[in-house]
């Protein structure tokens, strides 16, 4: 990042300072707590049946819970309501506990993605009052979405169903389909990046400030992150994800590594364009 800032300064494009946004990395400290949670889960596994799970500290925040759920097989089996309803389109089946295979979700990746329609919806991340959350995979090539439905019951998060179905089509350019093209085709990408591109990044000389400037197309290609190609993850805390929304925000959040990039898109003449790029990685 220091190299990036130095290059930007030499180009003379730094323009203003402001208050630094909160850099949310909900999994930054969780990895250190997994062992203790595993011990608690393993102990309670012998004392309580899966139908009567006991809340643990990780249940306070869904982000804490989902990391531990994906990392610990004992806890995961405790928190799945078997037989688990699995919907493939309109066809329903049940997964018995003996047939359940551990699901790592997105925890084996270096980062995960979150999708929002509005900036204010990003405040839902970390909300401890939530009682219903869906974890989603959006598959770009097959245009399918897989949703895991979690409910907090008596203080404990429980996976109650999985649903796999096609992404709904609309008359407008679908964002997931667009992003799949955007991430893999540099020519198409160059046509869908606004110039100049608004750029927000951390001030290396002041931990409490950000720098707001612009990038040209070549600088975008030099500074842009590696973009997900095959699928997008999302945690739906209650935010709207409307296919007809005029704006989309794709947050790329590192898992315990301080990485944080946010891409802001909007429709222009019916087509999606990237108009703002934020890199506040630490």
C-alpha atoms as a PDB file:
ATOM      1  CA  UNK A   1       0.000   0.000   0.000  1.00  0.00           C
ATOM      2  CA  UNK A   2       2.859   2.414   0.726  1.00  0.00           C
ATOM      3  CA  UNK A   3       4.174   1.762  -2.785  1.00  0.00           C
ATOM      4  CA  UNK A   4       0.697   2.482  -4.132  1.00  0.00           C
ATOM      5  CA  UNK A   5       0.411   5.751  -2.241  1.00  0.00           C
ATOM      6  CA  UNK A   6       3.877   6.836  -3.290  1.00  0.00           C
ATOM      7  CA  UNK A   7       2.974   6.232  -6.919  1.00  0.00           C
ATOM      8  CA  UNK A   8      -0.228   8.174  -6.581  1.00  0.00           C
ATOM      9  CA  UNK A   9       1.535  11.093  -4.942  1.00  0.00           C
ATOM     10  CA  UNK A  10       4.149  11.204  -7.724  1.00  0.00           C
ATOM     11  CA  UNK A  11       1.348  11.380 -10.229  1.00  0.00           C
ATOM     12  CA  UNK A  12      -0.032  14.356  -8.316  1.00  0.00           C
ATOM     13  CA  UNK A  13      -3.533  13.057  -7.987  1.00  0.00           C
ATOM     14  CA  UNK A  14      -4.075  13.271  -4.247  1.00  0.00           C
ATOM     15  CA  UNK A  15      -6.735  15.823  -3.648  1.00  0.00           C
ATOM     16  CA  UNK A  16      -8.380  15.808  -0.227  1.00  0.00           C
ATOM     17  CA  UNK A  17      -8.609  14.293   3.257  1.00  0.00           C
ATOM     18  CA  UNK A  18     -11.559  13.299   5.397  1.00  0.00           C
ATOM     19  CA  UNK A  19     -12.616  11.158   8.303  1.00  0.00           C
ATOM     20  CA  UNK A  20     -11.541   7.537   8.054  1.00  0.00           C
ATOM     21  CA  UNK A  21     -14.328   4.957   7.619  1.00  0.00           C
ATOM     22  CA  UNK A  22     -14.555   2.017   9.952  1.00  0.00           C
ATOM     23  CA  UNK A  23     -12.644  -0.893   8.438  1.00  0.00           C
ATOM     24  CA  UNK A  24     -14.877  -3.853   9.287  1.00  0.00           C
ATOM     25  CA  UNK A  25     -13.051  -7.186   9.310  1.00  0.00           C
ATOM     26  CA  UNK A  26     -15.327  -9.355  11.461  1.00  0.00           C
ATOM     27  CA  UNK A  27     -13.053 -12.396  11.177  1.00  0.00           C
ATOM     28  CA  UNK A  28      -9.819 -10.613  12.133  1.00  0.00           C
ATOM     29  CA  UNK A  29      -9.742 -11.923  15.691  1.00  0.00           C
ATOM     30  CA  UNK A  30     -12.010 -14.941  15.433  1.00  0.00           C
ATOM     31  CA  UNK A  31      -9.308 -17.311  14.249  1.00  0.00           C
ATOM     32  CA  UNK A  32      -7.607 -16.960  17.638  1.00  0.00           C
ATOM     33  CA  UNK A  33     -10.789 -18.068  19.427  1.00  0.00           C
ATOM     34  CA  UNK A  34     -11.611 -21.200  17.419  1.00  0.00           C
ATOM     35  CA  UNK A  35      -9.722 -23.596  19.695  1.00  0.00           C
ATOM     36  CA  UNK A  36     -11.557 -22.433  22.804  1.00  0.00           C
ATOM     37  CA  UNK A  37     -14.924 -22.590  21.043  1.00  0.00           C
ATOM     38  CA  UNK A  38     -14.070 -26.069  19.748  1.00  0.00           C
ATOM     39  CA  UNK A  39     -13.420 -27.224  23.309  1.00  0.00           C
ATOM     40  CA  UNK A  40     -16.757 -25.824  24.456  1.00  0.00           C
ATOM     41  CA  UNK A  41     -18.583 -27.409  21.528  1.00  0.00           C
ATOM     42  CA  UNK A  42     -16.887 -30.760  22.046  1.00  0.00           C
ATOM     43  CA  UNK A  43     -17.789 -30.727  25.741  1.00  0.00           C
ATOM     44  CA  UNK A  44     -21.418 -29.799  25.137  1.00  0.00           C
ATOM     45  CA  UNK A  45     -21.622 -32.449  22.403  1.00  0.00           C
ATOM     46  CA  UNK A  46     -21.439 -35.112  25.117  1.00  0.00           C
ATOM     47  CA  UNK A  47     -23.883 -33.364  27.431  1.00  0.00           C
ATOM     48  CA  UNK A  48     -26.637 -32.083  25.144  1.00  0.00           C
ATOM     49  CA  UNK A  49     -28.488 -33.528  22.188  1.00  0.00           C
ATOM     50  CA  UNK A  50     -28.493 -31.720  18.791  1.00  0.00           C
ATOM     51  CA  UNK A  51     -32.171 -30.841  19.466  1.00  0.00           C
ATOM     52  CA  UNK A  52     -31.184 -28.824  22.531  1.00  0.00           C
ATOM     53  CA  UNK A  53     -28.074 -26.831  21.548  1.00  0.00           C
ATOM     54  CA  UNK A  54     -26.600 -24.521  24.154  1.00  0.00           C
ATOM     55  CA  UNK A  55     -25.643 -20.945  23.184  1.00  0.00           C
ATOM     56  CA  UNK A  56     -21.929 -20.157  23.288  1.00  0.00           C
ATOM     57  CA  UNK A  57     -20.088 -16.835  23.198  1.00  0.00           C
ATOM     58  CA  UNK A  58     -19.797 -17.013  19.399  1.00  0.00           C
ATOM     59  CA  UNK A  59     -23.609 -16.876  19.103  1.00  0.00           C
ATOM     60  CA  UNK A  60     -23.595 -13.223  20.179  1.00  0.00           C
ATOM     61  CA  UNK A  61     -22.572 -12.140  16.673  1.00  0.00           C
ATOM     62  CA  UNK A  62     -23.522 -14.055  13.541  1.00  0.00           C
ATOM     63  CA  UNK A  63     -20.086 -13.372  12.050  1.00  0.00           C
ATOM     64  CA  UNK A  64     -18.432 -15.013  15.053  1.00  0.00           C
ATOM     65  CA  UNK A  65     -20.804 -17.955  14.834  1.00  0.00           C
ATOM     66  CA  UNK A  66     -20.533 -18.601  11.101  1.00  0.00           C
ATOM     67  CA  UNK A  67     -16.737 -18.747  11.189  1.00  0.00           C
ATOM     68  CA  UNK A  68     -16.819 -21.274  14.020  1.00  0.00           C
ATOM     69  CA  UNK A  69     -19.669 -23.187  12.355  1.00  0.00           C
ATOM     70  CA  UNK A  70     -17.612 -23.540   9.168  1.00  0.00           C
ATOM     71  CA  UNK A  71     -14.370 -24.356  11.005  1.00  0.00           C
ATOM     72  CA  UNK A  72     -15.508 -26.943  13.545  1.00  0.00           C
ATOM     73  CA  UNK A  73     -17.177 -30.196  12.513  1.00  0.00           C
ATOM     74  CA  UNK A  74     -18.533 -30.992  15.998  1.00  0.00           C
ATOM     75  CA  UNK A  75     -20.169 -27.578  16.371  1.00  0.00           C
ATOM     76  CA  UNK A  76     -21.497 -27.720  12.809  1.00  0.00           C
ATOM     77  CA  UNK A  77     -23.287 -31.023  13.380  1.00  0.00           C
ATOM     78  CA  UNK A  78     -24.756 -29.665  16.607  1.00  0.00           C
ATOM     79  CA  UNK A  79     -26.153 -26.640  14.787  1.00  0.00           C
ATOM     80  CA  UNK A  80     -27.798 -28.365  11.817  1.00  0.00           C
ATOM     81  CA  UNK A  81     -31.446 -29.319  12.262  1.00  0.00           C
ATOM     82  CA  UNK A  82     -31.593 -32.896  10.973  1.00  0.00           C
ATOM     83  CA  UNK A  83     -33.146 -34.140   8.844  1.00  0.00           C
ATOM     84  CA  UNK A  84     -32.217 -30.948   7.001  1.00  0.00           C
ATOM     85  CA  UNK A  85     -34.658 -29.825   4.274  1.00  0.00           C
ATOM     86  CA  UNK A  86     -32.823 -29.339   0.970  1.00  0.00           C
ATOM     87  CA  UNK A  87     -34.687 -27.659  -1.871  1.00  0.00           C
ATOM     88  CA  UNK A  88     -33.412 -28.008  -5.437  1.00  0.00           C
ATOM     89  CA  UNK A  89     -35.778 -25.726  -7.263  1.00  0.00           C
ATOM     90  CA  UNK A  90     -39.227 -27.039  -6.369  1.00  0.00           C
ATOM     91  CA  UNK A  91     -37.930 -30.498  -5.467  1.00  0.00           C
ATOM     92  CA  UNK A  92     -37.484 -31.179  -1.756  1.00  0.00           C
ATOM     93  CA  UNK A  93     -35.305 -33.821  -0.127  1.00  0.00           C
ATOM     94  CA  UNK A  94     -33.948 -34.335   3.383  1.00  0.00           C
ATOM     95  CA  UNK A  95     -30.314 -34.722   4.449  1.00  0.00           C
ATOM     96  CA  UNK A  96     -29.891 -37.142   7.321  1.00  0.00           C
ATOM     97  CA  UNK A  97     -27.103 -36.592   9.834  1.00  0.00           C
ATOM     98  CA  UNK A  98     -25.256 -39.731   8.699  1.00  0.00           C
ATOM     99  CA  UNK A  99     -25.079 -38.288   5.163  1.00  0.00           C
ATOM    100  CA  UNK A 100     -23.963 -34.800   6.180  1.00  0.00           C
ATOM    101  CA  UNK A 101     -20.543 -33.699   4.902  1.00  0.00           C
ATOM    102  CA  UNK A 102     -18.698 -30.865   6.599  1.00  0.00           C
ATOM    103  CA  UNK A 103     -19.185 -27.558   4.764  1.00  0.00           C
ATOM    104  CA  UNK A 104     -16.315 -25.039   4.948  1.00  0.00           C
ATOM    105  CA  UNK A 105     -18.436 -22.326   3.307  1.00  0.00           C
ATOM    106  CA  UNK A 106     -15.994 -19.499   2.400  1.00  0.00           C
ATOM    107  CA  UNK A 107     -13.499 -19.926   5.269  1.00  0.00           C
ATOM    108  CA  UNK A 108     -10.863 -21.651   3.104  1.00  0.00           C
ATOM    109  CA  UNK A 109     -10.585 -18.538   0.950  1.00  0.00           C
ATOM    110  CA  UNK A 110      -8.404 -15.486   1.605  1.00  0.00           C
ATOM    111  CA  UNK A 111     -11.481 -13.249   1.459  1.00  0.00           C
ATOM    112  CA  UNK A 112     -15.241 -13.352   1.066  1.00  0.00           C
ATOM    113  CA  UNK A 113     -17.681 -10.955  -0.585  1.00  0.00           C
ATOM    114  CA  UNK A 114     -20.753  -9.093   0.635  1.00  0.00           C
ATOM    115  CA  UNK A 115     -23.380  -7.491  -1.574  1.00  0.00           C
ATOM    116  CA  UNK A 116     -25.447  -4.404  -0.743  1.00  0.00           C
ATOM    117  CA  UNK A 117     -27.819  -2.086  -2.571  1.00  0.00           C
ATOM    118  CA  UNK A 118     -27.166   0.929  -0.318  1.00  0.00           C
ATOM    119  CA  UNK A 119     -24.277   2.184   1.806  1.00  0.00           C
ATOM    120  CA  UNK A 120     -26.454   2.496   4.906  1.00  0.00           C
ATOM    121  CA  UNK A 121     -27.205  -1.247   4.755  1.00  0.00           C
ATOM    122  CA  UNK A 122     -23.545  -1.945   5.465  1.00  0.00           C
ATOM    123  CA  UNK A 123     -24.241  -0.943   9.087  1.00  0.00           C
ATOM    124  CA  UNK A 124     -26.091  -4.252   9.514  1.00  0.00           C
ATOM    125  CA  UNK A 125     -22.743  -6.074   9.633  1.00  0.00           C
ATOM    126  CA  UNK A 126     -22.052  -7.017  13.250  1.00  0.00           C
ATOM    127  CA  UNK A 127     -25.618  -6.343  14.457  1.00  0.00           C
ATOM    128  CA  UNK A 128     -26.099  -8.541  17.535  1.00  0.00           C
ATOM    129  CA  UNK A 129     -29.910  -8.251  17.503  1.00  0.00           C
ATOM    130  CA  UNK A 130     -30.357 -10.369  14.370  1.00  0.00           C
ATOM    131  CA  UNK A 131     -32.481 -13.515  14.575  1.00  0.00           C
ATOM    132  CA  UNK A 132     -32.528 -14.608  10.913  1.00  0.00           C
ATOM    133  CA  UNK A 133     -29.624 -14.596   8.430  1.00  0.00           C
ATOM    134  CA  UNK A 134     -28.967 -16.248   5.071  1.00  0.00           C
ATOM    135  CA  UNK A 135     -25.532 -17.189   3.743  1.00  0.00           C
ATOM    136  CA  UNK A 136     -25.468 -17.275  -0.050  1.00  0.00           C
ATOM    137  CA  UNK A 137     -23.373 -18.566  -2.913  1.00  0.00           C
ATOM    138  CA  UNK A 138     -24.097 -16.983  -6.291  1.00  0.00           C
ATOM    139  CA  UNK A 139     -22.686 -19.106  -9.109  1.00  0.00           C
ATOM    140  CA  UNK A 140     -21.814 -16.975 -12.108  1.00  0.00           C
ATOM    141  CA  UNK A 141     -21.696 -19.558 -14.922  1.00  0.00           C
ATOM    142  CA  UNK A 142     -24.761 -21.577 -13.961  1.00  0.00           C
ATOM    143  CA  UNK A 143     -26.740 -18.544 -12.753  1.00  0.00           C
ATOM    144  CA  UNK A 144     -27.755 -20.407  -9.605  1.00  0.00           C
ATOM    145  CA  UNK A 145     -27.961 -19.207  -6.015  1.00  0.00           C
ATOM    146  CA  UNK A 146     -27.530 -21.489  -2.991  1.00  0.00           C
ATOM    147  CA  UNK A 147     -28.929 -20.164   0.296  1.00  0.00           C
ATOM    148  CA  UNK A 148     -28.320 -21.452   3.803  1.00  0.00           C
ATOM    149  CA  UNK A 149     -31.112 -20.378   6.176  1.00  0.00           C
ATOM    150  CA  UNK A 150     -30.013 -19.737   9.766  1.00  0.00           C
ATOM    151  CA  UNK A 151     -32.332 -18.893  12.670  1.00  0.00           C
ATOM    152  CA  UNK A 152     -31.338 -17.936  16.211  1.00  0.00           C
ATOM    153  CA  UNK A 153     -33.404 -20.146  18.513  1.00  0.00           C
ATOM    154  CA  UNK A 154     -33.117 -19.679  22.283  1.00  0.00           C
ATOM    155  CA  UNK A 155     -29.894 -17.774  21.682  1.00  0.00           C
ATOM    156  CA  UNK A 156     -28.244 -20.416  19.459  1.00  0.00           C
ATOM    157  CA  UNK A 157     -27.831 -20.131  15.678  1.00  0.00           C
ATOM    158  CA  UNK A 158     -29.289 -23.149  13.816  1.00  0.00           C
ATOM    159  CA  UNK A 159     -29.127 -24.088  10.118  1.00  0.00           C
ATOM    160  CA  UNK A 160     -32.723 -24.945   9.220  1.00  0.00           C
ATOM    161  CA  UNK A 161     -32.736 -25.356   5.428  1.00  0.00           C
ATOM    162  CA  UNK A 162     -30.743 -25.074   2.197  1.00  0.00           C
ATOM    163  CA  UNK A 163     -32.267 -23.830  -1.034  1.00  0.00           C
ATOM    164  CA  UNK A 164     -30.735 -24.082  -4.531  1.00  0.00           C
ATOM    165  CA  UNK A 165     -32.535 -22.310  -7.342  1.00  0.00           C
ATOM    166  CA  UNK A 166     -31.924 -20.225 -10.494  1.00  0.00           C
ATOM    167  CA  UNK A 167     -31.167 -16.524 -10.135  1.00  0.00           C
ATOM    168  CA  UNK A 168     -34.281 -14.627 -11.125  1.00  0.00           C
ATOM    169  CA  UNK A 169     -34.187 -12.893 -14.478  1.00  0.00           C
ATOM    170  CA  UNK A 170     -35.385  -9.384 -15.146  1.00  0.00           C
ATOM    171  CA  UNK A 171     -35.481  -6.961 -18.041  1.00  0.00           C
ATOM    172  CA  UNK A 172     -32.454  -5.117 -16.665  1.00  0.00           C
ATOM    173  CA  UNK A 173     -28.838  -6.269 -16.914  1.00  0.00           C
ATOM    174  CA  UNK A 174     -28.385  -8.785 -14.090  1.00  0.00           C
ATOM    175  CA  UNK A 175     -25.588  -7.756 -11.734  1.00  0.00           C
ATOM    176  CA  UNK A 176     -24.145 -11.241 -11.118  1.00  0.00           C
ATOM    177  CA  UNK A 177     -24.060 -11.991 -14.834  1.00  0.00           C
ATOM    178  CA  UNK A 178     -22.518  -8.589 -15.511  1.00  0.00           C
ATOM    179  CA  UNK A 179     -19.874  -9.039 -12.822  1.00  0.00           C
ATOM    180  CA  UNK A 180     -18.870 -12.445 -14.175  1.00  0.00           C
ATOM    181  CA  UNK A 181     -18.156 -10.767 -17.514  1.00  0.00           C
ATOM    182  CA  UNK A 182     -16.510  -7.770 -15.847  1.00  0.00           C
ATOM    183  CA  UNK A 183     -14.123  -9.951 -13.824  1.00  0.00           C
ATOM    184  CA  UNK A 184     -12.935 -12.083 -16.753  1.00  0.00           C
ATOM    185  CA  UNK A 185     -12.872  -9.771 -19.781  1.00  0.00           C
ATOM    186  CA  UNK A 186     -10.398  -6.852 -19.540  1.00  0.00           C
ATOM    187  CA  UNK A 187     -11.761  -5.177 -22.689  1.00  0.00           C
ATOM    188  CA  UNK A 188     -15.303  -5.310 -21.357  1.00  0.00           C
ATOM    189  CA  UNK A 189     -14.014  -4.120 -17.985  1.00  0.00           C
ATOM    190  CA  UNK A 190     -12.316  -1.103 -19.545  1.00  0.00           C
ATOM    191  CA  UNK A 191     -15.646  -0.122 -21.105  1.00  0.00           C
ATOM    192  CA  UNK A 192     -17.444  -0.316 -17.768  1.00  0.00           C
ATOM    193  CA  UNK A 193     -15.065   1.709 -15.556  1.00  0.00           C
ATOM    194  CA  UNK A 194     -15.940   5.371 -15.194  1.00  0.00           C
ATOM    195  CA  UNK A 195     -13.161   7.861 -15.946  1.00  0.00           C
ATOM    196  CA  UNK A 196     -11.992   9.388 -13.770  1.00  0.00           C
ATOM    197  CA  UNK A 197     -12.691   6.699 -11.194  1.00  0.00           C
ATOM    198  CA  UNK A 198     -13.283   7.951  -7.632  1.00  0.00           C
ATOM    199  CA  UNK A 199     -10.670   6.418  -5.328  1.00  0.00           C
ATOM    200  CA  UNK A 200     -10.653   6.294  -1.519  1.00  0.00           C
ATOM    201  CA  UNK A 201      -7.741   4.905   0.469  1.00  0.00           C
ATOM    202  CA  UNK A 202      -6.079   5.143   3.881  1.00  0.00           C
ATOM    203  CA  UNK A 203      -3.735   8.015   4.639  1.00  0.00           C
ATOM    204  CA  UNK A 204      -0.350   6.402   5.415  1.00  0.00           C
ATOM    205  CA  UNK A 205       0.610   9.387   7.571  1.00  0.00           C
ATOM    206  CA  UNK A 206      -2.583   9.598   9.625  1.00  0.00           C
ATOM    207  CA  UNK A 207      -4.452   6.545  10.908  1.00  0.00           C
ATOM    208  CA  UNK A 208      -7.586   8.620  11.439  1.00  0.00           C
ATOM    209  CA  UNK A 209      -7.885  10.036   7.919  1.00  0.00           C
ATOM    210  CA  UNK A 210      -8.547   8.870   4.411  1.00  0.00           C
ATOM    211  CA  UNK A 211      -7.421  10.210   1.062  1.00  0.00           C
ATOM    212  CA  UNK A 212      -9.975  10.879  -1.647  1.00  0.00           C
ATOM    213  CA  UNK A 213      -8.751  11.200  -5.219  1.00  0.00           C
ATOM    214  CA  UNK A 214      -9.283   9.735  -8.689  1.00  0.00           C
ATOM    215  CA  UNK A 215      -7.690   7.106 -10.903  1.00  0.00           C
ATOM    216  CA  UNK A 216      -7.510   6.885 -14.667  1.00  0.00           C
ATOM    217  CA  UNK A 217      -8.155   3.589 -16.435  1.00  0.00           C
ATOM    218  CA  UNK A 218      -4.509   2.474 -16.461  1.00  0.00           C
ATOM    219  CA  UNK A 219      -4.201   3.153 -12.727  1.00  0.00           C
ATOM    220  CA  UNK A 220      -7.333   1.113 -12.066  1.00  0.00           C
ATOM    221  CA  UNK A 221      -5.796  -1.887 -13.811  1.00  0.00           C
ATOM    222  CA  UNK A 222      -2.586  -1.386 -11.839  1.00  0.00           C
ATOM    223  CA  UNK A 223      -4.262  -1.091  -8.441  1.00  0.00           C
ATOM    224  CA  UNK A 224      -7.387  -3.238  -8.714  1.00  0.00           C
ATOM    225  CA  UNK A 225      -7.715  -6.392  -6.564  1.00  0.00           C
ATOM    226  CA  UNK A 226      -7.981  -9.926  -7.881  1.00  0.00           C
ATOM    227  CA  UNK A 227     -11.692 -10.288  -8.596  1.00  0.00           C
ATOM    228  CA  UNK A 228     -13.748 -13.420  -7.870  1.00  0.00           C
ATOM    229  CA  UNK A 229     -14.581 -15.200 -11.092  1.00  0.00           C
ATOM    230  CA  UNK A 230     -16.706 -18.313 -10.557  1.00  0.00           C
ATOM    231  CA  UNK A 231     -18.909 -17.371  -7.620  1.00  0.00           C
ATOM    232  CA  UNK A 232     -19.780 -14.613  -5.174  1.00  0.00           C
ATOM    233  CA  UNK A 233     -20.493 -15.168  -1.496  1.00  0.00           C
ATOM    234  CA  UNK A 234     -22.901 -13.048   0.473  1.00  0.00           C
ATOM    235  CA  UNK A 235     -24.228 -12.837   4.009  1.00  0.00           C
ATOM    236  CA  UNK A 236     -27.750 -11.452   3.993  1.00  0.00           C
ATOM    237  CA  UNK A 237     -28.200  -9.728   7.352  1.00  0.00           C
ATOM    238  CA  UNK A 238     -31.505  -8.244   6.245  1.00  0.00           C
ATOM    239  CA  UNK A 239     -30.296  -5.883   3.523  1.00  0.00           C
ATOM    240  CA  UNK A 240     -32.231  -5.706   0.279  1.00  0.00           C
ATOM    241  CA  UNK A 241     -30.722  -7.197  -2.849  1.00  0.00           C
ATOM    242  CA  UNK A 242     -33.073  -5.988  -5.546  1.00  0.00           C
ATOM    243  CA  UNK A 243     -32.329  -6.901  -9.172  1.00  0.00           C
ATOM    244  CA  UNK A 244     -33.827  -3.557 -10.195  1.00  0.00           C
ATOM    245  CA  UNK A 245     -31.715  -1.498  -7.775  1.00  0.00           C
ATOM    246  CA  UNK A 246     -29.846   1.348  -9.537  1.00  0.00           C
ATOM    247  CA  UNK A 247     -26.745   0.766  -7.373  1.00  0.00           C
ATOM    248  CA  UNK A 248     -24.750  -2.226  -6.103  1.00  0.00           C
ATOM    249  CA  UNK A 249     -21.886  -2.356  -3.610  1.00  0.00           C
ATOM    250  CA  UNK A 250     -19.545  -5.339  -3.625  1.00  0.00           C
ATOM    251  CA  UNK A 251     -17.347  -5.554  -0.519  1.00  0.00           C
ATOM    252  CA  UNK A 252     -14.287  -7.820  -0.570  1.00  0.00           C
ATOM    253  CA  UNK A 253     -13.330  -8.605   3.026  1.00  0.00           C
ATOM    254  CA  UNK A 254     -10.242 -10.498   4.133  1.00  0.00           C
ATOM    255  CA  UNK A 255     -10.473 -13.327   6.648  1.00  0.00           C
ATOM    256  CA  UNK A 256      -8.089 -12.328   9.425  1.00  0.00           C
ATOM    257  CA  UNK A 257      -5.646 -10.551   7.108  1.00  0.00           C
ATOM    258  CA  UNK A 258      -6.759  -6.891   7.120  1.00  0.00           C
ATOM    259  CA  UNK A 259      -7.761  -6.877   3.424  1.00  0.00           C
ATOM    260  CA  UNK A 260     -10.679  -4.574   2.620  1.00  0.00           C
ATOM    261  CA  UNK A 261     -11.741  -3.396  -0.835  1.00  0.00           C
ATOM    262  CA  UNK A 262     -15.151  -2.050  -1.816  1.00  0.00           C
ATOM    263  CA  UNK A 263     -16.408  -1.642  -5.385  1.00  0.00           C
ATOM    264  CA  UNK A 264     -19.305   0.741  -6.047  1.00  0.00           C
ATOM    265  CA  UNK A 265     -21.427   0.191  -9.172  1.00  0.00           C
ATOM    266  CA  UNK A 266     -24.393   2.020 -10.646  1.00  0.00           C
ATOM    267  CA  UNK A 267     -26.553   1.770 -13.734  1.00  0.00           C
ATOM    268  CA  UNK A 268     -25.853   4.194 -16.531  1.00  0.00           C
ATOM    269  CA  UNK A 269     -28.188   4.047 -19.529  1.00  0.00           C
ATOM    270  CA  UNK A 270     -29.308   0.622 -18.282  1.00  0.00           C
ATOM    271  CA  UNK A 271     -25.778  -0.809 -17.999  1.00  0.00           C
ATOM    272  CA  UNK A 272     -23.613  -1.320 -14.922  1.00  0.00           C
ATOM    273  CA  UNK A 273     -20.465   0.737 -14.444  1.00  0.00           C
ATOM    274  CA  UNK A 274     -17.835   0.922 -11.693  1.00  0.00           C
ATOM    275  CA  UNK A 275     -17.768   4.517 -10.451  1.00  0.00           C
ATOM    276  CA  UNK A 276     -15.891   4.275  -7.123  1.00  0.00           C
ATOM    277  CA  UNK A 277     -13.119   2.094  -5.676  1.00  0.00           C
ATOM    278  CA  UNK A 278     -12.210   1.993  -1.979  1.00  0.00           C
ATOM    279  CA  UNK A 279      -9.077   0.318  -0.586  1.00  0.00           C
ATOM    280  CA  UNK A 280      -8.668   0.660   3.174  1.00  0.00           C
ATOM    281  CA  UNK A 281      -6.623  -2.493   3.728  1.00  0.00           C
ATOM    282  CA  UNK A 282      -4.292  -2.499   6.717  1.00  0.00           C
END
